Amino acid sequence: MDHPADYQDSTRCVQAGLPEPVPGEPLLPGPVFAAPYHLDPAGPAPDQDGYARMDSPTRRRLESAIGSLEGGDCLVFASGQSAITGLLLSVLRPGDTTVLPADGYYTVREFAASTLRAQGLAVMLAPTAGPYPPLVGVRLALLETPANPGLDVCDIAAVAAIARAAGTLLAVDNTTATPLGQQPLALGADVVVGSGTKALAGHSDLLLGYLVTRNEALLARLRQWRNQTGAVPGAFDAWLAHRSLATLDLRLSRQSANAAAVAAMLASRTDVDGVRWPGLPGDPSYAVAARQMRRIPGVVSFDLGSAERVARFLRGCRLVAAATSFGGVHTTADRRAQWGDDVAEGFVRLSCGIEDTDDLLADLSAGLDGAG
Ligand SMILES: *Cc1c(COP(=O)(O)O)cnc(C)c1O
């Protein structure tokens, strides 16, 4: 549906990707389960769905929804990793140079170290907080801001200006921020990539990835890549993600408010080190985040010194699930070093859920008190 551009966030989320109202039909139609569809006996027609690797009404509605929030044309993928690796492999050619975040999602660095290097690509790593290398001769640069898990923030518009001058394609991983937190395309990026698995879908029940761009040639290349590799989400996951989008603003608002209270509480304790939250005044990311981001996500990181102390803390909490991933309605915490992330042994990434703030603060405080 076409909407006035001035609707606010929650209205946009509720309306995103809904079809025109049809009497007797649901507001958000359910998932269409199909691999092949009936064809006209005379053969396939361009405006008819034929095979679900290419064509899916459920997927198109979700793409319309995410595209409207990010401000471009969207392709959804089976996971964030399939979207990111699809972008890298469809754009980069042997001999090209790419710049990736030194402190971003670690599987992307692992993929670069194995597959990209083996294909004769030069991979440079740049810290999210800068300084940023000159991009002359770089085919594709990927930013991730705020970076997961360290939560440094990068000035997208500043890097976009450098990329434009150098003729470098700029991609931004918007997973942690979500399209309500910042709009990389409006800040000058060429393509947004994200994992919908995290806050976007937000219920810890599905995997999803997406790419959004206004560059038609790039969109065509990415669509061809997806059609040929088949990295599409199933109908039920696509529908579930679309249903979940309606509450994105509500969920982020509470997660962000919880994170503000939790970060302040953690920073006030003498037994917690290295508290990071880009919305915390005094945080190294605060100034850029305040300028660039429309809201700060619910993820807070801190250091409890050792794996044993993190385990005691988690056992002492009743509302905090030990789980990887983040952005869900339930508060979760993850000791990132256990997965090979390049962080201290006691580094914790805490993802604030939508529980009541006072309950969460009391629970975390009890967990810390009991952790020694
Ligand atoms: C989780 C994550 C990914 C990968 O997404 P999956 O859906 O797990 O494949 C990519 N980038 C960031 C920043 C992430 O947090």
Short mmCIF file of C-alpha atoms and ligand atoms in Angstrom, two decimals:
data_model
loop_
_atom_site.label_atom_id
_atom_site.label_comp_id
_atom_site.label_asym_id
_atom_site.label_seq_id
_atom_site.Cartn_x
_atom_site.Cartn_y
_atom_site.Cartn_z
CA MET A 1 0.00 0.00 0.00
CA ASP A 2 1.16 3.55 -0.59
CA HIS A 3 1.48 5.59 2.55
CA PRO A 4 2.15 9.19 3.36
CA ALA A 5 5.89 9.39 4.02
CA ASP A 6 5.36 11.07 7.38
CA TYR A 7 3.96 8.10 9.29
CA GLN A 8 5.96 7.41 12.42
CA ASP A 9 7.83 4.22 13.28
CA SER A 10 5.14 2.06 14.85
CA THR A 11 2.60 2.95 12.16
CA ARG A 12 5.13 2.11 9.47
CA CYS A 13 5.91 -1.24 11.14
CA VAL A 14 2.25 -2.20 11.49
CA GLN A 15 1.51 -1.28 7.87
CA ALA A 16 4.72 -2.57 6.30
CA GLY A 17 4.17 -4.93 3.40
CA LEU A 18 0.41 -5.38 3.91
CA PRO A 19 -1.59 -5.98 0.73
CA GLU A 20 -4.49 -3.74 -0.29
CA PRO A 21 -7.55 -4.69 1.77
CA VAL A 22 -9.78 -7.28 0.09
CA PRO A 23 -13.14 -8.05 1.77
CA GLY A 24 -13.11 -11.61 3.03
CA GLU A 25 -9.33 -11.88 2.96
CA PRO A 26 -7.01 -11.72 6.02
CA LEU A 27 -5.12 -8.53 6.93
CA LEU A 28 -1.80 -10.35 6.57
CA PRO A 29 -2.39 -13.41 4.38
CA GLY A 30 -0.96 -16.65 5.74
CA PRO A 31 2.06 -18.44 4.32
CA VAL A 32 1.66 -19.92 0.85
CA PHE A 33 3.16 -23.40 0.96
CA ALA A 34 4.27 -24.31 -2.52
CA ALA A 35 7.32 -25.53 -4.37
CA PRO A 36 5.83 -25.56 -7.89
CA TYR A 37 2.61 -23.68 -8.67
CA HIS A 38 0.05 -24.61 -11.35
CA LEU A 39 1.25 -23.42 -14.72
CA ASP A 40 -0.89 -22.44 -17.65
CA PRO A 41 -0.82 -25.50 -19.93
CA ALA A 42 0.55 -23.22 -22.64
CA GLY A 43 3.62 -22.51 -20.47
CA PRO A 44 4.91 -20.09 -17.81
CA ALA A 45 3.65 -16.48 -17.80
CA PRO A 46 5.79 -13.59 -16.56
CA ASP A 47 3.25 -12.39 -13.97
CA GLN A 48 2.53 -15.83 -12.52
CA ASP A 49 4.38 -17.69 -9.84
CA GLY A 50 6.03 -20.83 -11.18
CA TYR A 51 8.58 -22.18 -8.73
CA ALA A 52 9.27 -21.11 -5.15
CA ARG A 53 13.03 -20.72 -5.40
CA MET A 54 12.28 -17.70 -7.61
CA ASP A 55 8.66 -16.84 -6.79
CA SER A 56 6.84 -16.65 -3.49
CA PRO A 57 4.02 -14.27 -2.56
CA THR A 58 4.81 -14.70 1.15
CA ARG A 59 8.44 -13.74 0.57
CA ARG A 60 7.50 -10.78 -1.65
CA ARG A 61 5.28 -9.35 1.08
CA LEU A 62 8.11 -9.61 3.62
CA GLU A 63 10.50 -8.00 1.13
CA SER A 64 8.09 -5.18 0.54
CA ALA A 65 7.90 -4.68 4.33
CA ILE A 66 11.65 -4.66 5.01
CA GLY A 67 12.29 -2.63 1.86
CA SER A 68 9.83 0.04 3.00
CA LEU A 69 11.58 0.30 6.39
CA GLU A 70 15.13 0.44 4.93
CA GLY A 71 14.16 2.63 1.98
CA GLY A 72 15.07 0.43 -1.01
CA ASP A 73 14.43 -2.84 -2.81
CA CYS A 74 14.80 -5.92 -0.62
CA LEU A 75 15.77 -9.54 -1.16
CA VAL A 76 15.41 -11.89 1.78
CA PHE A 77 17.71 -14.84 2.34
CA ALA A 78 17.71 -18.01 4.43
CA SER A 79 20.02 -16.41 7.04
CA GLY A 80 22.14 -13.33 7.62
CA GLN A 81 25.20 -15.32 6.62
CA SER A 82 23.68 -16.37 3.29
CA ALA A 83 22.88 -12.69 2.56
CA ILE A 84 26.39 -11.48 3.47
CA THR A 85 28.25 -14.28 1.71
CA GLY A 86 25.92 -13.87 -1.31
CA LEU A 87 26.80 -10.18 -1.47
CA LEU A 88 30.55 -10.82 -1.19
CA LEU A 89 30.63 -13.68 -3.69
CA SER A 90 28.41 -12.03 -6.26
CA VAL A 91 30.30 -8.70 -6.24
CA LEU A 92 33.95 -9.71 -5.73
CA ARG A 93 36.15 -11.21 -8.45
CA PRO A 94 39.62 -12.81 -8.14
CA GLY A 95 42.22 -10.10 -7.66
CA ASP A 96 39.75 -7.69 -6.00
CA THR A 97 40.35 -6.13 -2.60
CA THR A 98 37.67 -5.95 0.07
CA VAL A 99 37.63 -4.25 3.47
CA LEU A 100 35.74 -5.98 6.27
CA PRO A 101 35.19 -5.03 9.94
CA ALA A 102 38.01 -6.22 12.21
CA ASP A 103 35.63 -6.38 15.18
CA GLY A 104 32.34 -7.40 13.55
CA TYR A 105 30.45 -10.67 13.25
CA TYR A 106 33.18 -13.29 13.52
CA THR A 107 31.79 -15.78 10.99
CA VAL A 108 32.25 -13.15 8.27
CA ARG A 109 35.98 -12.95 9.13
CA GLU A 110 36.19 -16.75 9.17
CA PHE A 111 34.52 -16.88 5.75
CA ALA A 112 36.99 -14.29 4.44
CA ALA A 113 39.97 -16.19 5.83
CA SER A 114 38.85 -19.45 4.25
CA THR A 115 36.75 -18.96 1.12
CA LEU A 116 37.60 -15.40 0.00
CA ARG A 117 41.37 -15.73 0.40
CA ALA A 118 41.28 -19.11 -1.35
CA GLN A 119 39.65 -17.36 -4.32
CA GLY A 120 42.55 -14.97 -4.71
CA LEU A 121 40.91 -11.98 -3.02
CA ALA A 122 42.78 -9.54 -0.82
CA VAL A 123 40.98 -9.04 2.48
CA MET A 124 41.77 -6.03 4.68
CA LEU A 125 40.31 -5.63 8.15
CA ALA A 126 39.41 -2.19 9.53
CA PRO A 127 38.33 -1.36 13.08
CA THR A 128 34.77 -0.05 13.30
CA ALA A 129 35.83 2.91 15.44
CA GLY A 130 38.45 3.86 12.82
CA PRO A 131 40.86 5.01 11.60
CA TYR A 132 39.55 3.94 8.19
CA PRO A 133 42.01 2.96 5.43
CA PRO A 134 41.93 4.82 2.10
CA LEU A 135 39.53 2.92 -0.17
CA VAL A 136 41.22 3.53 -3.52
CA GLY A 137 41.38 0.19 -5.33
CA VAL A 138 38.87 -1.45 -2.98
CA ARG A 139 35.88 -3.05 -4.74
CA LEU A 140 33.63 -3.51 -1.72
CA ALA A 141 33.80 -2.25 1.87
CA LEU A 142 31.55 -3.67 4.56
CA LEU A 143 30.81 -1.76 7.76
CA GLU A 144 29.02 -3.17 10.77
CA THR A 145 27.71 -0.55 13.16
CA PRO A 146 27.20 -0.88 16.05
CA ALA A 147 29.71 -3.70 15.76
CA ASN A 148 28.79 -7.03 17.30
CA PRO A 149 29.91 -7.72 20.01
CA GLY A 150 32.16 -4.77 20.98
CA LEU A 151 29.54 -2.06 20.16
CA ASP A 152 31.88 0.45 18.56
CA VAL A 153 30.08 2.75 16.13
CA CYS A 154 31.22 3.96 12.72
CA ASP A 155 30.31 7.25 11.03
CA ILE A 156 28.52 5.84 7.95
CA ALA A 157 28.18 9.16 6.09
CA ALA A 158 31.89 9.91 6.50
CA VAL A 159 32.96 6.50 5.14
CA ALA A 160 30.31 6.75 2.38
CA ALA A 161 31.93 9.98 1.17
CA ILE A 162 35.36 8.28 1.04
CA ALA A 163 33.84 5.24 -0.72
CA ARG A 164 32.06 7.37 -3.32
CA ALA A 165 35.26 9.26 -4.13
CA ALA A 166 37.17 5.97 -4.46
CA GLY A 167 34.48 4.20 -6.54
CA THR A 168 34.07 1.60 -3.79
CA LEU A 169 30.74 -0.13 -3.19
CA LEU A 170 29.75 0.45 0.45
CA ALA A 171 27.71 -2.13 2.35
CA VAL A 172 26.49 -1.70 5.92
CA ASP A 173 25.45 -4.55 8.20
CA ASN A 174 22.42 -3.06 9.96
CA THR A 175 21.63 -6.11 12.10
CA THR A 176 22.20 -4.59 15.52
CA ALA A 177 20.66 -1.19 14.77
CA THR A 178 17.69 -2.40 12.65
CA PRO A 179 16.14 -0.03 10.08
CA LEU A 180 14.44 1.88 12.90
CA GLY A 181 17.82 2.55 14.52
CA GLN A 182 19.57 3.96 11.46
CA GLN A 183 19.09 4.18 7.71
CA PRO A 184 22.38 3.35 5.97
CA LEU A 185 21.02 4.00 2.46
CA ALA A 186 19.97 7.54 3.42
CA LEU A 187 23.46 8.02 4.91
CA GLY A 188 25.09 7.15 1.58
CA ALA A 189 25.61 3.37 1.66
CA ASP A 190 24.96 1.41 -1.55
CA VAL A 191 23.53 -1.67 0.09
CA VAL A 192 22.26 -2.72 3.49
CA VAL A 193 22.77 -6.26 4.66
CA GLY A 194 21.31 -7.71 7.80
CA SER A 195 20.39 -10.69 9.87
CA GLY A 196 16.65 -10.68 10.52
CA THR A 197 17.29 -13.44 13.04
CA LYS A 198 18.07 -10.86 15.73
CA ALA A 199 15.94 -7.85 16.70
CA LEU A 200 14.14 -7.53 13.36
CA ALA A 201 12.14 -10.74 13.83
CA GLY A 202 12.93 -10.64 17.52
CA HIS A 203 11.37 -13.81 18.95
CA SER A 204 14.34 -16.19 18.78
CA ASP A 205 12.36 -18.57 16.59
CA LEU A 206 13.71 -18.25 13.05
CA LEU A 207 16.72 -17.51 10.85
CA LEU A 208 16.50 -14.77 8.22
CA GLY A 209 18.80 -12.55 6.19
CA TYR A 210 18.19 -9.63 3.87
CA LEU A 211 19.80 -7.20 1.43
CA VAL A 212 18.35 -3.80 0.49
CA THR A 213 19.62 -1.50 -2.25
CA ARG A 214 18.48 1.24 -4.65
CA ASN A 215 21.05 0.09 -7.24
CA GLU A 216 19.08 -1.82 -9.88
CA ALA A 217 22.08 -3.51 -11.48
CA LEU A 218 23.27 -4.75 -8.09
CA LEU A 219 19.76 -5.91 -7.21
CA ALA A 220 19.57 -7.93 -10.44
CA ARG A 221 22.95 -9.54 -9.76
CA LEU A 222 21.95 -10.42 -6.19
CA ARG A 223 18.62 -11.82 -7.32
CA GLN A 224 20.38 -13.99 -9.89
CA TRP A 225 22.78 -15.16 -7.18
CA ARG A 226 19.89 -16.09 -4.91
CA ASN A 227 17.96 -17.85 -7.67
CA GLN A 228 21.02 -19.87 -8.60
CA THR A 229 22.25 -20.72 -5.11
CA GLY A 230 18.77 -21.16 -3.64
CA ALA A 231 19.43 -19.47 -0.30
CA VAL A 232 15.78 -18.57 0.29
CA PRO A 233 13.82 -18.67 3.55
CA GLY A 234 10.85 -21.03 3.71
CA ALA A 235 7.30 -19.73 3.55
CA PHE A 236 6.53 -20.24 7.22
CA ASP A 237 9.66 -18.41 8.42
CA ALA A 238 9.03 -15.55 6.00
CA TRP A 239 5.45 -15.19 7.21
CA LEU A 240 6.46 -15.43 10.88
CA ALA A 241 9.09 -12.72 10.37
CA HIS A 242 6.53 -10.48 8.68
CA ARG A 243 4.04 -10.99 11.50
CA SER A 244 6.77 -10.14 14.01
CA LEU A 245 7.69 -6.90 12.24
CA ALA A 246 4.47 -5.24 13.37
CA THR A 247 5.81 -5.01 16.93
CA LEU A 248 9.38 -3.95 16.05
CA ASP A 249 8.96 -0.41 17.36
CA LEU A 250 7.33 -1.59 20.59
CA ARG A 251 10.01 -4.21 21.20
CA LEU A 252 12.92 -1.90 20.42
CA SER A 253 11.52 0.84 22.62
CA ARG A 254 11.40 -1.42 25.67
CA GLN A 255 14.72 -3.11 24.87
CA SER A 256 16.39 0.26 24.53
CA ALA A 257 14.86 1.59 27.77
CA ASN A 258 15.95 -1.59 29.56
CA ALA A 259 19.47 -1.27 28.15
CA ALA A 260 19.71 2.34 29.32
CA ALA A 261 18.80 1.32 32.87
CA VAL A 262 20.98 -1.79 32.83
CA ALA A 263 24.03 0.04 31.42
CA ALA A 264 23.72 2.74 34.09
CA MET A 265 23.38 0.11 36.83
CA LEU A 266 26.37 -1.89 35.55
CA ALA A 267 28.51 1.25 35.19
CA SER A 268 27.75 2.20 38.80
CA ARG A 269 29.12 -1.10 40.15
CA THR A 270 32.76 -1.46 41.11
CA ASP A 271 32.72 -5.22 40.33
CA VAL A 272 31.87 -4.83 36.62
CA ASP A 273 34.44 -3.64 34.07
CA GLY A 274 34.32 -2.29 30.54
CA VAL A 275 30.61 -1.49 30.30
CA ARG A 276 29.74 -0.53 26.73
CA TRP A 277 26.45 0.84 25.43
CA PRO A 278 26.45 3.47 22.70
CA GLY A 279 23.69 5.40 24.50
CA LEU A 280 25.66 5.76 27.74
CA PRO A 281 27.06 9.29 28.06
CA GLY A 282 30.81 8.90 28.17
CA ASP A 283 30.82 5.74 26.03
CA PRO A 284 33.44 5.99 23.24
CA SER A 285 30.59 5.51 20.71
CA TYR A 286 28.22 8.02 22.31
CA ALA A 287 28.89 11.08 20.13
CA VAL A 288 28.68 9.30 16.75
CA ALA A 289 25.70 7.23 17.85
CA ALA A 290 23.83 10.31 19.09
CA ARG A 291 24.38 11.97 15.72
CA GLN A 292 23.70 9.00 13.49
CA MET A 293 21.22 6.73 15.24
CA ARG A 294 17.53 7.29 15.82
CA ARG A 295 17.51 4.84 18.71
CA ILE A 296 20.09 2.74 20.52
CA PRO A 297 19.65 -1.06 20.53
CA GLY A 298 19.14 -3.19 23.62
CA VAL A 299 22.58 -4.82 23.59
CA VAL A 300 25.05 -4.02 26.39
CA SER A 301 28.50 -5.52 26.83
CA PHE A 302 30.74 -5.80 29.89
CA ASP A 303 33.54 -7.86 31.40
CA LEU A 304 33.24 -10.05 34.50
CA GLY A 305 36.89 -11.11 34.47
CA SER A 306 36.63 -14.88 34.03
CA ALA A 307 34.52 -17.65 32.51
CA GLU A 308 33.79 -19.00 36.00
CA ARG A 309 32.43 -15.69 37.24
CA VAL A 310 30.20 -15.37 34.14
CA ALA A 311 28.83 -18.88 34.84
CA ARG A 312 28.09 -17.97 38.49
CA PHE A 313 26.40 -14.76 37.34
CA LEU A 314 24.21 -16.62 34.83
CA ARG A 315 23.26 -19.30 37.38
CA GLY A 316 22.24 -16.55 39.79
CA CYS A 317 19.89 -14.85 37.32
CA ARG A 318 16.35 -16.11 36.82
CA LEU A 319 15.38 -13.84 33.91
CA VAL A 320 18.56 -14.10 31.85
CA ALA A 321 18.87 -17.09 29.53
CA ALA A 322 22.35 -18.23 28.58
CA ALA A 323 22.02 -18.12 24.80
CA THR A 324 23.81 -16.80 21.80
CA SER A 325 22.10 -14.47 19.30
CA PHE A 326 20.45 -11.26 20.55
CA GLY A 327 17.58 -8.86 19.99
CA GLY A 328 14.83 -11.21 21.20
CA VAL A 329 11.96 -10.53 23.59
CA HIS A 330 13.68 -12.58 26.31
CA THR A 331 16.82 -11.23 27.96
CA THR A 332 19.82 -13.38 27.03
CA ALA A 333 23.52 -13.28 27.77
CA ASP A 334 26.42 -14.80 25.89
CA ARG A 335 30.06 -15.21 26.88
CA ARG A 336 31.50 -14.58 23.46
CA ALA A 337 34.96 -16.09 24.01
CA GLN A 338 33.33 -19.56 24.19
CA TRP A 339 32.58 -19.24 20.43
CA GLY A 340 36.04 -18.10 19.40
CA ASP A 341 35.31 -14.36 19.30
CA ASP A 342 38.45 -12.32 19.86
CA VAL A 343 37.39 -10.88 23.24
CA ALA A 344 38.36 -11.33 26.90
CA GLU A 345 37.39 -14.58 28.68
CA GLY A 346 34.88 -12.80 30.91
CA PHE A 347 33.35 -10.60 28.17
CA VAL A 348 29.53 -10.79 28.21
CA ARG A 349 27.14 -9.58 25.52
CA LEU A 350 23.83 -8.97 27.26
CA SER A 351 20.73 -8.59 25.10
CA CYS A 352 17.96 -6.84 27.00
CA GLY A 353 14.51 -8.26 26.32
CA ILE A 354 11.13 -6.65 26.90
CA GLU A 355 10.71 -7.62 30.56
CA ASP A 356 9.75 -4.88 33.03
CA THR A 357 12.79 -2.75 33.77
CA ASP A 358 12.64 -3.05 37.57
CA ASP A 359 12.36 -6.84 37.42
CA LEU A 360 15.34 -7.05 35.10
CA LEU A 361 17.49 -4.70 37.17
CA ALA A 362 16.73 -6.62 40.36
CA ASP A 363 17.49 -9.95 38.69
CA LEU A 364 20.79 -8.80 37.18
CA SER A 365 21.84 -7.22 40.44
CA ALA A 366 21.10 -10.44 42.34
CA GLY A 367 23.08 -12.41 39.75
CA LEU A 368 26.06 -10.11 40.12
CA ASP A 369 25.84 -10.05 43.94
CA GLY A 370 25.95 -13.84 43.98
CA ALA A 371 28.78 -14.12 41.45
CA GLY A 372 31.43 -12.96 43.94
C1 LIG B 1 23.98 -12.87 13.62
C2 LIG B 1 24.66 -11.90 12.73
C3 LIG B 1 24.93 -12.23 11.41
C4 LIG B 1 24.61 -13.59 10.84
O1 LIG B 1 23.23 -13.79 10.78
P1 LIG B 1 22.57 -15.27 10.81
O2 LIG B 1 21.13 -14.96 10.61
O3 LIG B 1 22.90 -15.87 12.12
O4 LIG B 1 23.16 -16.03 9.69
C5 LIG B 1 25.54 -11.27 10.63
N1 LIG B 1 25.89 -10.06 11.11
C6 LIG B 1 25.63 -9.72 12.39
C7 LIG B 1 26.02 -8.38 12.88
C8 LIG B 1 25.03 -10.63 13.24
O5 LIG B 1 24.81 -10.30 14.51
#
